[in-house]
XYZ file of C-alpha atoms in Angstrom:
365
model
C 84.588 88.313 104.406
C 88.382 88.037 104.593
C 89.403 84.588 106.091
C 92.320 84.571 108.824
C 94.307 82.190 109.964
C 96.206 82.214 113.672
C 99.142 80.950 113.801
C 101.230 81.045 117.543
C 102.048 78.656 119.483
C 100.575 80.103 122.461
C 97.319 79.037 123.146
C 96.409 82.304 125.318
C 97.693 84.433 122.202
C 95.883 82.716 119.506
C 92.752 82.645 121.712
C 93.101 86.751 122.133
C 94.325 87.025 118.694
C 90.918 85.196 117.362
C 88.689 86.795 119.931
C 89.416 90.032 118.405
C 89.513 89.152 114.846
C 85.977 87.269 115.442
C 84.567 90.515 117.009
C 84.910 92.354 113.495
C 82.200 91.069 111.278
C 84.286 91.724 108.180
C 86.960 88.968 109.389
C 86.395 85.124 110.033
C 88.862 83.255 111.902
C 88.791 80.025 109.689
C 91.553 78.137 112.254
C 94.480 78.449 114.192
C 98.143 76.634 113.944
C 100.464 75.855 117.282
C 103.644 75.850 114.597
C 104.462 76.594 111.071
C 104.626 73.034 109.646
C 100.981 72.561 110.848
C 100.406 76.014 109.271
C 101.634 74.665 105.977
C 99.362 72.042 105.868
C 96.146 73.962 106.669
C 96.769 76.604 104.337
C 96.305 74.333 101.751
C 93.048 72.583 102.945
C 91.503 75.843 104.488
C 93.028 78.342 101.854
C 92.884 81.498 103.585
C 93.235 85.184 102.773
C 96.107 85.968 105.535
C 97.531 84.983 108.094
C 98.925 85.968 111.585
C 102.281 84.274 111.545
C 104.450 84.295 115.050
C 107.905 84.508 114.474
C 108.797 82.862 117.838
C 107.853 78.629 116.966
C 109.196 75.514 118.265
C 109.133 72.790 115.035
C 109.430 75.303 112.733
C 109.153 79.357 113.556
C 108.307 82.156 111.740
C 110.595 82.809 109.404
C 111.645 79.686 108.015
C 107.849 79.344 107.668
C 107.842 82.052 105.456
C 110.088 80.833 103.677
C 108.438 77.885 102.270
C 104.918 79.530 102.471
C 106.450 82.626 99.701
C 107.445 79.356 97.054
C 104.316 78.019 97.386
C 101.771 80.937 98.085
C 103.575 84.103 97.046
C 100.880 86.140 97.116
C 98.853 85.056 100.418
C 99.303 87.907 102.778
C 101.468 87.412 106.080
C 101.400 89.645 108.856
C 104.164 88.796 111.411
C 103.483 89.091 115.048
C 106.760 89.615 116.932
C 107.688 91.105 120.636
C 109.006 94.109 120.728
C 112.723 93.989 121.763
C 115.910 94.369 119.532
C 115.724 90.346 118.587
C 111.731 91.149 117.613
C 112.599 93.989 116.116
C 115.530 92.300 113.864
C 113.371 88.893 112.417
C 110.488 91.468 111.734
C 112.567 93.245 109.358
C 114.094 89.599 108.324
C 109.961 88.873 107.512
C 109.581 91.607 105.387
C 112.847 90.782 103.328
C 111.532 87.324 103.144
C 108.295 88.166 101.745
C 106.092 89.094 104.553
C 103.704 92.196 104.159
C 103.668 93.843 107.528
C 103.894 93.547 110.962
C 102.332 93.991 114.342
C 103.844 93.899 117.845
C 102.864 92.037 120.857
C 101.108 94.226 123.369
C 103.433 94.276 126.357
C 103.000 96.426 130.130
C 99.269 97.443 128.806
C 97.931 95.930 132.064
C 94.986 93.419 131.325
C 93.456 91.155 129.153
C 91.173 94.112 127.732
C 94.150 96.736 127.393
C 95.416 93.903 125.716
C 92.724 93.250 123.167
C 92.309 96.655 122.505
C 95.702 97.003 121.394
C 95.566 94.444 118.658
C 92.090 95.782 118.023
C 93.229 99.208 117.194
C 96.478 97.743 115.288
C 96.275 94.417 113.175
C 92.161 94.569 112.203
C 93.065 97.918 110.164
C 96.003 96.533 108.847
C 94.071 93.090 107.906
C 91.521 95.412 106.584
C 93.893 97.749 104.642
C 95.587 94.930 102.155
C 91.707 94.451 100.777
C 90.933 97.643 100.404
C 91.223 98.686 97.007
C 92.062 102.003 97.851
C 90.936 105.757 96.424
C 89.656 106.019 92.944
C 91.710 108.699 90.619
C 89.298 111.553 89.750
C 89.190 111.905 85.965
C 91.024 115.380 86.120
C 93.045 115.808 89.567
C 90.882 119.082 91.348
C 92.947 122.036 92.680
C 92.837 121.356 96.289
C 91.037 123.408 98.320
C 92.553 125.751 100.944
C 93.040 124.088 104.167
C 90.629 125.412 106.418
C 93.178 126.661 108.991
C 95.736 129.591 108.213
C 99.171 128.628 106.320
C 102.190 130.305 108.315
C 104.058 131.934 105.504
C 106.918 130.703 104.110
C 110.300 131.700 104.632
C 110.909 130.887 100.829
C 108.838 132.670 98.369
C 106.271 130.638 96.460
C 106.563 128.825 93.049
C 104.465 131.172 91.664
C 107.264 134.330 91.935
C 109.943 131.780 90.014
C 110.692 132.977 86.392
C 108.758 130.565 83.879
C 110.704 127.610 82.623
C 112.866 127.620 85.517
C 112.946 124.514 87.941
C 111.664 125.481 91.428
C 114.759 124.813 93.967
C 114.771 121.700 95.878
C 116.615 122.445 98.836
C 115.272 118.977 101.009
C 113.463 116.348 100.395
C 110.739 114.997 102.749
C 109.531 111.502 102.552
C 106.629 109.907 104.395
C 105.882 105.903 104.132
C 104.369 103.348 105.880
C 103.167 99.797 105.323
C 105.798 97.756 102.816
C 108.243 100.493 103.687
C 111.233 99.200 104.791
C 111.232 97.140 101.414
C 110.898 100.245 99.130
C 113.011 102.267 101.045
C 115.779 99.151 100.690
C 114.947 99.659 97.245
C 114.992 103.339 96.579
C 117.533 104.857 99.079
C 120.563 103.131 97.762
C 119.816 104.290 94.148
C 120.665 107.806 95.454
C 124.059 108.834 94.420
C 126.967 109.470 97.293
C 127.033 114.022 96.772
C 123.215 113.611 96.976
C 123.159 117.685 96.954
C 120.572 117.983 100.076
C 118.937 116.583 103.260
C 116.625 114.036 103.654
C 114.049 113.571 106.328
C 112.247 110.414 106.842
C 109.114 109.361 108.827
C 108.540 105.685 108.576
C 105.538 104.031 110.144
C 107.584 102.287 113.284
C 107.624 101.443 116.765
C 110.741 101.880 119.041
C 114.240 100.136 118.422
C 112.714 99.346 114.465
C 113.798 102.718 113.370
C 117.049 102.446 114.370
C 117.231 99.170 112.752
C 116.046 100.371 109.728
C 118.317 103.098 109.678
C 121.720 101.144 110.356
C 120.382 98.302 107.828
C 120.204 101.274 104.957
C 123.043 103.072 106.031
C 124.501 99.715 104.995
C 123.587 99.304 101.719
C 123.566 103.059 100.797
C 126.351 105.575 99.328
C 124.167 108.223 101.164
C 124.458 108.580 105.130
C 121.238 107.187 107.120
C 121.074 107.519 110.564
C 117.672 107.418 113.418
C 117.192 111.140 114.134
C 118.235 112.109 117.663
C 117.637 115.720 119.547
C 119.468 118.148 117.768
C 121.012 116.657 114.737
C 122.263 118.949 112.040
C 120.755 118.769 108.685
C 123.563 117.949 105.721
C 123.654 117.187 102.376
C 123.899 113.525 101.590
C 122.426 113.087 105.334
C 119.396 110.660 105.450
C 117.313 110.972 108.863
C 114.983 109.108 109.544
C 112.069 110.031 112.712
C 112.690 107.392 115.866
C 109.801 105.376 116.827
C 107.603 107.190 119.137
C 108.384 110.458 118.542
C 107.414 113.456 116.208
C 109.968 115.230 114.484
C 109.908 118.532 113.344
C 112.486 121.021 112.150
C 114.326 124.353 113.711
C 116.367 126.763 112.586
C 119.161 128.170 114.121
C 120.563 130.464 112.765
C 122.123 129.038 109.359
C 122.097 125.820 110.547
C 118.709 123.632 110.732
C 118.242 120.972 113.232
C 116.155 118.085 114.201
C 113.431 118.484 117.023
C 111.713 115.503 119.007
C 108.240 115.575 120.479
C 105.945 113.115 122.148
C 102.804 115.405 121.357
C 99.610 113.370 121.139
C 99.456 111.302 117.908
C 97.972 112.214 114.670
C 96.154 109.848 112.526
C 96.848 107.325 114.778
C 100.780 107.764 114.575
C 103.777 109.109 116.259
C 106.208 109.867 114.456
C 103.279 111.247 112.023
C 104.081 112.475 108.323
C 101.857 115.201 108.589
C 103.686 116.762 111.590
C 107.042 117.028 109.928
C 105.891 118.105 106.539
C 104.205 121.053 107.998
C 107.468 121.963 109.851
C 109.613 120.909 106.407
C 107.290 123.747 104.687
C 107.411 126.553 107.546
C 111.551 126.659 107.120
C 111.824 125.294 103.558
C 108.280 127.305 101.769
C 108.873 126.361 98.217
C 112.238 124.991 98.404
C 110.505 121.194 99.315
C 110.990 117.925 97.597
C 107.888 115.595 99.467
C 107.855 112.429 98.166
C 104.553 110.306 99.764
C 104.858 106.526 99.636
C 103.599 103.285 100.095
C 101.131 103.162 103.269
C 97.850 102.579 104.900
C 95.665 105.837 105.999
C 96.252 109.110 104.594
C 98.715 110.815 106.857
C 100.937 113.062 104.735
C 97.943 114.516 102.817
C 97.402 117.569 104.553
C 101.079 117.909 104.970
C 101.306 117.797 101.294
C 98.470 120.206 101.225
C 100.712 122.664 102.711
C 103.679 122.085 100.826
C 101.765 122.019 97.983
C 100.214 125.706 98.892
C 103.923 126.883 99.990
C 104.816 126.158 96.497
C 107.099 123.239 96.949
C 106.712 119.957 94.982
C 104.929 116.576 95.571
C 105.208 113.224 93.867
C 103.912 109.857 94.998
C 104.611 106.349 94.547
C 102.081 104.790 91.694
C 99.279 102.343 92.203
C 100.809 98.761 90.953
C 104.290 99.148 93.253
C 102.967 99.754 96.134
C 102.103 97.356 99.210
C 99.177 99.127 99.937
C 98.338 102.710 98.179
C 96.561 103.938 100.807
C 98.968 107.788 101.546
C 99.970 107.674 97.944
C 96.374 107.218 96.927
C 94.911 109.979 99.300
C 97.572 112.403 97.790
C 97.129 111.904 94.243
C 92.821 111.888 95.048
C 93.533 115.440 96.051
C 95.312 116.251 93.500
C 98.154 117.062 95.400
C 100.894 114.886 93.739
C 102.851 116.247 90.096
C 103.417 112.449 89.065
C 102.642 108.922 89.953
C 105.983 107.011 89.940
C 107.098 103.126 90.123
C 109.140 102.301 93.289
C 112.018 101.280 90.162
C 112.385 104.890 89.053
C 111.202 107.220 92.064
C 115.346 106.911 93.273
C 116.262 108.723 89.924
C 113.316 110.899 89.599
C 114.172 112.265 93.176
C 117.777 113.000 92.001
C 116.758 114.602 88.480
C 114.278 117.084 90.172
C 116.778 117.868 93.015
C 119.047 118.375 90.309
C 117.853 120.490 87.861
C 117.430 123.691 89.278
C 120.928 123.319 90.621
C 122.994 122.299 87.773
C 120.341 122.765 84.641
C 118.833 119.358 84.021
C 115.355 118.591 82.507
């Protein structure tokens, strides 16, 4: 049983909020908190597994909250609940620099009570659900993967399998898909790529609207590479980060020599849009062996059968390992498979993503 505790200062949404926790039998609501200085104080006499933290408080809000809550429980779990606008959208990413492990957004325009419910039924029980799950077990020897069951378009790129031996298969993009405890590791890893990073980068992070964009400008920032939010028609360059707006698929065209970004509202796929799976099959279809996919931290296994198809193109997939990520829920699908090359620590996947781009370009091992 995995013991929640409400905190809002609303009393209609911590009522909803523990209406649909209690429904689950896997979760028990254990109490509820109008502020974060009463949260304090029952966290110590009620010590619970998570909690739902608002960021919006009078007395003391969200963040400053977590604040104290990471010195003195730094490994209780904290989803933030936040509105989504710009300002909701900023102090959620503020949370998860502060310590805070994901995220959910308050349902807004869904219509009723029940729309309502059903909204944070379908998004925070998997999440609460996801940060106990210990995840899939490593076969002793990683399988070949089977063929996917549907037809693989054939690559424009020939396959791995017609390079010379002990020559580096080409990398010319990389493909990254991450979810939950991503903006952290991407704020980690994207900065440790160097400034003539030799090819694109595209991006699909687990977001909602307006947080992609975010995102983007807050590592565009920090990094010698260029990250921007995708838009309509954007031109793939070296050096050129993009990451896939909230909402919205992207995929990849070609046109002529150039390659641009496409954007799709198409139905989601496992339970996401922008899904990983949808632009890795459109990153193999242009690229065929020529692919870099890098799978990291993340709940669900979206990105696996995109991987699959890289991985059948003859491009290259590596993963983040176990023990740095939030929750190895894509990473561990991948490398179940036996889809991913190598297992890597969020500390060194930044340099192993430049030394495999690398060495078929300018000889490196």
């Amino acid at each position: 049983m995995i013991r929640v505790l409400v905190v809002d200062d609303s009393v209609v949404i911590r009522k909803m909020v523990s209406d649909v926790l209690a429904s689950d039998p896997a979760i028990e609501v254990i109490g509820v908190a109008a502020n974060g200085s009463i949260a304090l104080d029952k966290i110590d006499k009620l010590k619970p597994d998570l909690i739902t933290l608002d960021i919006e408080m009078p007395v003391m809000d969200g963040l400053e909250t977590l604040k104290e809550l990471r010195k003195l429980h730094p490994r209780l779990k904290v989803i933030m609940f936040s509105t989504l606008t710009e300002r909701g959208a900023r102090a959620s990413l503020d949370a998860l620099s502060l310590g805070a492990n994901d995220y959910v957004t308050k349902p807004a325009n869904v219509g009723s009570v029940a729309a309502a419910q059903q909204c944070l039924r379908d998004e925070l029980i998997p999440k609460i659900k996801g940060f106990f799950h210990r995840g899939p077990a490593l076969p002793a020897k990683a399988p070949v993967p089977a063929p996917a069951k549907q037809p693989v378009a054939s690559p424009v790129v020939s396959p791995a399998a017609s390079v010379r031996p002990g020559l580096r298969q080409r990398v010319d993009i990389v493909a990254i898909g991450i979810s939950t405890g991503g903006p952290n590791a991407l704020m980690e890893m994207v900065p440790t790529l160097p400034k003539n990073f030799p090819v694109p980068i595209v991006i699909v992070q687990h977001m909602p609207e307006m947080f992609t964009k975010l995102l983007a400008d807050r590592l565009d920032q920090k990094s010698d590479i260029q990250v921007r939010e995708a838009a309509a028609g954007d031109k793939l360059a070296p050096g050129l980060a993009l990451i896939a707006p909230g909402g919205f698929h992207m995929t990849l065209v070609r046109k002529g020599a150039v390659v641009e970004t496409a954007l799709n509202q198409d139905a989601p796929e496992n339970s996401c849009r922008p899904a990983v799976d949808v632009l890795f099959r459109s990153v193999s279809d242009l690229y065929g062996a020529n692919v870099l996919a890098v799978i990291m931290t993340g709940m669900g296994q979206d990105g696996m059968l995109g991987c699959q198809k890289i991985k059948a193109a003859g491009g290259q997939v590596i993963a983040q390992d176990k023990e740095s990520s939030v929750v190895w829920g894509m990473p561990g699908a991948v490398a179940g498979a036996g889809l991913s090359e190598e297992l890597i620590p969020l500390n060194r996947l930044g340099s192993e993503i430049t030394r495999r781009v690398q060495a078929a370009r300018f000889g490196s091992k």
